[in-house]
mmCIF file of C-alpha atoms in Angstrom:
data_model
loop_
_atom_site.group_PDB
_atom_site.id
_atom_site.type_symbol
_atom_site.label_atom_id
_atom_site.label_comp_id
_atom_site.label_asym_id
_atom_site.label_seq_id
_atom_site.Cartn_x
_atom_site.Cartn_y
_atom_site.Cartn_z
ATOM 1 C CA ALA E 1 9.050 -4.798 -15.997
ATOM 2 C CA SER E 2 12.053 -6.734 -17.135
ATOM 3 C CA GLU E 3 11.748 -9.270 -14.384
ATOM 4 C CA HIS E 4 8.894 -10.836 -16.072
ATOM 5 C CA LYS E 5 10.108 -11.038 -19.604
ATOM 6 C CA TYR E 6 10.681 -14.598 -19.620
ATOM 7 C CA TYR E 7 7.033 -15.674 -19.544
ATOM 8 C CA ASP E 8 5.026 -16.353 -22.691
ATOM 9 C CA GLY E 9 2.720 -13.322 -23.664
ATOM 10 C CA THR E 10 4.752 -10.761 -21.684
ATOM 11 C CA ILE E 11 5.884 -7.693 -23.428
ATOM 12 C CA SER E 12 8.126 -5.114 -21.554
ATOM 13 C CA LEU E 13 10.263 -2.173 -21.760
ATOM 14 C CA ASN E 14 13.550 -2.298 -20.030
ATOM 15 C CA SER E 15 13.948 0.148 -17.080
ATOM 16 C CA ILE E 16 16.112 2.844 -19.083
ATOM 17 C CA ASP E 17 13.770 2.994 -21.779
ATOM 18 C CA PHE E 18 10.691 3.178 -19.475
ATOM 19 C CA ILE E 19 12.214 6.009 -17.496
ATOM 20 C CA GLN E 20 13.117 7.932 -20.687
ATOM 21 C CA TYR E 21 9.949 7.323 -22.288
ATOM 22 C CA SER E 22 7.992 8.434 -19.199
ATOM 23 C CA LEU E 23 10.097 11.648 -18.788
ATOM 24 C CA LYS E 24 9.471 12.565 -22.480
ATOM 25 C CA ILE E 25 5.573 12.420 -21.957
ATOM 26 C CA ILE E 26 5.462 13.959 -18.502
ATOM 27 C CA GLU E 27 8.055 16.923 -19.615
ATOM 28 C CA GLN E 28 5.310 17.823 -22.174
ATOM 29 C CA PHE E 29 2.788 18.498 -19.354
ATOM 30 C CA CYS E 30 5.469 20.371 -17.533
ATOM 31 C CA GLU E 31 6.249 22.687 -20.342
ATOM 32 C CA LYS E 32 2.432 23.392 -20.684
ATOM 33 C CA LYS E 33 2.826 24.691 -16.957
ATOM 34 C CA PHE E 34 1.177 21.766 -15.083
ATOM 35 C CA LYS E 35 2.169 22.332 -11.653
ATOM 36 C CA ASN E 36 0.749 19.130 -9.853
ATOM 37 C CA ILE E 37 1.640 15.649 -11.182
ATOM 38 C CA PHE E 38 0.691 12.446 -9.378
ATOM 39 C CA LEU E 39 2.394 9.273 -10.728
ATOM 40 C CA LEU E 40 0.713 6.123 -9.661
ATOM 41 C CA ASN E 41 2.486 2.792 -10.002
ATOM 42 C CA SER E 42 0.071 0.005 -10.181
ATOM 43 C CA HIS E 43 2.625 -2.763 -9.839
ATOM 44 C CA GLY E 44 5.678 -3.229 -7.693
ATOM 45 C CA GLY E 45 8.427 -3.386 -10.160
ATOM 46 C CA GLN E 46 8.495 0.234 -11.028
ATOM 47 C CA ILE E 47 8.664 1.919 -7.606
ATOM 48 C CA SER E 48 12.328 2.897 -8.134
ATOM 49 C CA HIS E 49 11.682 3.948 -11.667
ATOM 50 C CA LEU E 50 9.026 6.544 -10.358
ATOM 51 C CA ASP E 51 11.465 7.843 -7.775
ATOM 52 C CA ILE E 52 14.043 8.543 -10.518
ATOM 53 C CA ILE E 53 11.359 10.213 -12.838
ATOM 54 C CA GLY E 54 10.220 12.384 -9.828
ATOM 55 C CA LYS E 55 13.792 13.560 -8.973
ATOM 56 C CA GLU E 56 14.624 14.334 -12.624
ATOM 57 C CA LEU E 57 11.305 16.324 -13.195
ATOM 58 C CA LYS E 58 11.525 18.148 -9.875
ATOM 59 C CA SER E 59 15.197 19.239 -10.661
ATOM 60 C CA LYS E 60 14.084 20.564 -13.944
ATOM 61 C CA TYR E 61 10.768 22.106 -13.323
ATOM 62 C CA ASN E 62 9.038 24.180 -10.589
ATOM 63 C CA ILE E 63 6.429 21.555 -9.925
ATOM 64 C CA THR E 64 4.837 19.351 -7.241
ATOM 65 C CA ILE E 65 5.197 15.668 -8.085
ATOM 66 C CA VAL E 66 3.978 13.015 -5.858
ATOM 67 C CA ARG E 67 4.575 9.236 -6.324
ATOM 68 C CA GLY E 68 2.634 6.370 -5.000
ATOM 69 C CA THR E 69 2.014 2.668 -5.324
ATOM 70 C CA TYR E 70 -1.392 1.470 -4.385
ATOM 71 C CA PHE E 71 0.070 -1.696 -2.901
ATOM 72 C CA LEU E 72 1.364 0.657 -0.172
ATOM 73 C CA PHE E 73 -1.708 2.849 0.291
ATOM 74 C CA ASP E 74 -3.143 1.049 3.004
ATOM 75 C CA ASN E 75 -2.375 -2.367 4.845
ATOM 76 C CA PHE E 76 -5.785 -3.616 3.543
ATOM 77 C CA LYS E 77 -6.177 -5.144 6.985
ATOM 78 C CA GLY E 78 -9.495 -7.309 7.007
ATOM 79 C CA ILE E 79 -9.163 -8.019 3.248
ATOM 80 C CA ILE E 80 -5.848 -9.517 2.546
ATOM 81 C CA SER E 81 -3.965 -11.434 5.003
ATOM 82 C CA LYS E 82 -0.653 -10.021 6.364
ATOM 83 C CA LYS E 83 1.325 -12.945 4.950
ATOM 84 C CA GLU E 84 0.004 -12.310 1.445
ATOM 85 C CA GLN E 85 0.496 -8.618 1.667
ATOM 86 C CA GLU E 86 4.162 -9.120 2.512
ATOM 87 C CA TYR E 87 5.240 -12.094 0.593
ATOM 88 C CA GLY E 88 2.561 -12.218 -2.296
ATOM 89 C CA TYR E 89 3.970 -9.895 -4.892
ATOM 90 C CA HIS E 90 2.589 -11.024 -8.204
ATOM 91 C CA GLY E 91 -0.610 -12.750 -9.230
ATOM 92 C CA GLY E 92 -1.557 -13.565 -5.707
ATOM 93 C CA GLU E 93 -4.784 -12.814 -3.490
ATOM 94 C CA PHE E 94 -4.500 -9.043 -4.004
ATOM 95 C CA GLU E 95 -3.897 -8.601 -7.653
ATOM 96 C CA THR E 96 -6.191 -11.664 -8.581
ATOM 97 C CA SER E 97 -8.966 -10.245 -6.331
ATOM 98 C CA LEU E 98 -8.626 -6.914 -8.289
ATOM 99 C CA MET E 99 -8.887 -8.670 -11.567
ATOM 100 C CA LEU E 100 -11.889 -10.862 -10.442
ATOM 101 C CA TYR E 101 -13.715 -7.637 -9.535
ATOM 102 C CA LEU E 102 -12.677 -5.534 -12.550
ATOM 103 C CA PHE E 103 -12.183 -8.150 -15.387
ATOM 104 C CA PRO E 104 -13.389 -11.482 -14.432
ATOM 105 C CA GLU E 105 -13.573 -12.752 -17.785
ATOM 106 C CA LEU E 106 -9.653 -12.631 -18.055
ATOM 107 C CA VAL E 107 -9.119 -14.712 -15.024
ATOM 108 C CA LYS E 108 -8.595 -18.460 -15.538
ATOM 109 C CA LEU E 109 -9.391 -19.865 -12.131
ATOM 110 C CA ASP E 110 -8.532 -23.464 -13.327
ATOM 111 C CA LYS E 111 -5.102 -22.510 -14.018
ATOM 112 C CA PHE E 112 -4.306 -21.946 -10.265
ATOM 113 C CA ASN E 113 -2.611 -25.166 -9.691
ATOM 114 C CA SER E 114 0.557 -23.997 -7.993
ATOM 115 C CA TYR E 115 1.849 -20.964 -6.408
ATOM 116 C CA GLU E 116 5.077 -19.781 -4.360
ATOM 117 C CA TYR E 117 5.488 -17.157 -1.814
ATOM 118 C CA SER E 118 8.514 -14.873 -1.786
ATOM 119 C CA THR E 119 11.610 -16.511 -0.514
ATOM 120 C CA ASP E 120 11.624 -13.701 2.244
ATOM 121 C CA PHE E 121 8.878 -15.558 3.859
ATOM 122 C CA LYS E 122 11.104 -18.110 5.361
ATOM 123 C CA SER E 123 14.284 -16.215 5.184
ATOM 124 C CA LYS E 124 15.937 -14.696 8.339
ATOM 125 C CA LYS E 125 18.846 -13.114 6.143
ATOM 126 C CA ILE E 126 19.401 -9.331 6.132
ATOM 127 C CA ILE E 127 19.516 -9.309 2.287
ATOM 128 C CA SER E 128 16.078 -9.940 0.770
ATOM 129 C CA LEU E 129 13.942 -9.481 -2.130
ATOM 130 C CA GLU E 130 11.570 -6.874 -0.780
ATOM 131 C CA LYS E 131 12.732 -5.862 2.641
ATOM 132 C CA ASN E 132 15.090 -2.989 3.505
ATOM 133 C CA ILE E 133 18.240 -4.478 1.872
ATOM 134 C CA LYS E 134 17.395 -5.726 -1.448
ATOM 135 C CA LYS E 135 18.865 -7.822 -4.092
ATOM 136 C CA SER E 136 17.883 -7.609 -7.692
ATOM 137 C CA TRP E 137 15.676 -10.654 -8.802
ATOM 138 C CA LEU E 138 13.716 -11.990 -11.692
ATOM 139 C CA THR E 139 10.338 -13.737 -11.222
ATOM 140 C CA GLU E 140 11.471 -16.836 -12.782
ATOM 141 C CA GLU E 141 13.976 -17.252 -9.920
ATOM 142 C CA ILE E 142 11.069 -17.386 -7.466
ATOM 143 C CA SER E 143 8.404 -18.991 -9.299
ATOM 144 C CA LYS E 144 8.076 -21.152 -12.305
ATOM 145 C CA SER E 145 4.453 -20.087 -12.877
ATOM 146 C CA GLY E 146 5.085 -16.435 -12.360
ATOM 147 C CA ILE E 147 2.534 -16.539 -9.497
ATOM 148 C CA ILE E 148 4.138 -15.157 -6.140
ATOM 149 C CA GLY E 149 1.416 -15.366 -3.574
ATOM 150 C CA ASN E 150 -1.723 -17.479 -3.136
ATOM 151 C CA PRO E 151 -4.612 -16.664 -5.824
ATOM 152 C CA ASN E 152 -6.729 -19.357 -4.368
ATOM 153 C CA LYS E 153 -8.274 -17.061 -1.652
ATOM 154 C CA SER E 154 -9.104 -14.424 -4.236
ATOM 155 C CA ASN E 155 -12.666 -13.207 -4.824
ATOM 156 C CA PRO E 156 -14.428 -10.243 -6.380
ATOM 157 C CA GLU E 157 -15.734 -8.972 -3.146
ATOM 158 C CA LYS E 158 -12.089 -8.433 -1.941
ATOM 159 C CA GLY E 159 -11.235 -6.737 -5.173
ATOM 160 C CA LYS E 160 -14.265 -4.404 -4.725
ATOM 161 C CA LYS E 161 -12.927 -3.321 -1.241
ATOM 162 C CA ILE E 162 -9.425 -3.035 -2.472
ATOM 163 C CA VAL E 163 -10.655 -0.536 -5.231
ATOM 164 C CA ALA E 164 -12.744 1.307 -2.779
ATOM 165 C CA LYS E 165 -9.730 1.795 -0.518
ATOM 166 C CA VAL E 166 -7.453 2.788 -3.390
ATOM 167 C CA ILE E 167 -9.976 5.413 -4.697
ATOM 168 C CA ASN E 168 -10.401 6.802 -1.255
ATOM 169 C CA CYS E 169 -6.704 7.205 -0.900
ATOM 170 C CA MET E 170 -6.267 8.547 -4.383
ATOM 171 C CA ASN E 171 -8.909 11.173 -3.374
ATOM 172 C CA LYS E 172 -6.910 11.997 -0.265
ATOM 173 C CA ILE E 173 -3.672 12.479 -2.229
ATOM 174 C CA VAL E 174 -5.311 14.676 -4.827
ATOM 175 C CA ASN E 175 -6.792 16.860 -2.086
ATOM 176 C CA GLU E 176 -3.568 17.308 -0.290
ATOM 177 C CA MET E 177 -1.831 18.193 -3.446
ATOM 178 C CA TYR E 178 -4.500 21.080 -4.179
ATOM 179 C CA ASN E 179 -4.974 22.169 -0.711
#
């Protein structure tokens, strides 16, 4: 997502290119008569993109298209704190726990020296970053490190529980699509 492009090592497509590229790929499945398509967003920045992609495809093809973001599958109660779920958007406890479970060799625990929560955490304003009335934002406006949330409470066991909940929910989604 474009909001992360200022960080070293980050490569990204802008939103327009991402939507067009995705449509070109998915349209090939539609033309081959696929009838059920599930678009899974694994990171918050593309939720609106999937909404647009879904509307465009639905208006052109006779398909069932379902869009989801695994952050929103479940409240992950008992695994991740409510504060972290609501205000830890990027590289916090949720995502770092996933990485510690799935790809622990890529996590550099010694680099977690600072973190920030979303400014929504302390704000009473109606305009926010991720509540109902949203303003556009770049990660660098919230966090110098790119981390939005607290990765220090992450562990592989939490990651394993998150993965299990996500897989369970994905199974339910697919079953509903076909039944």
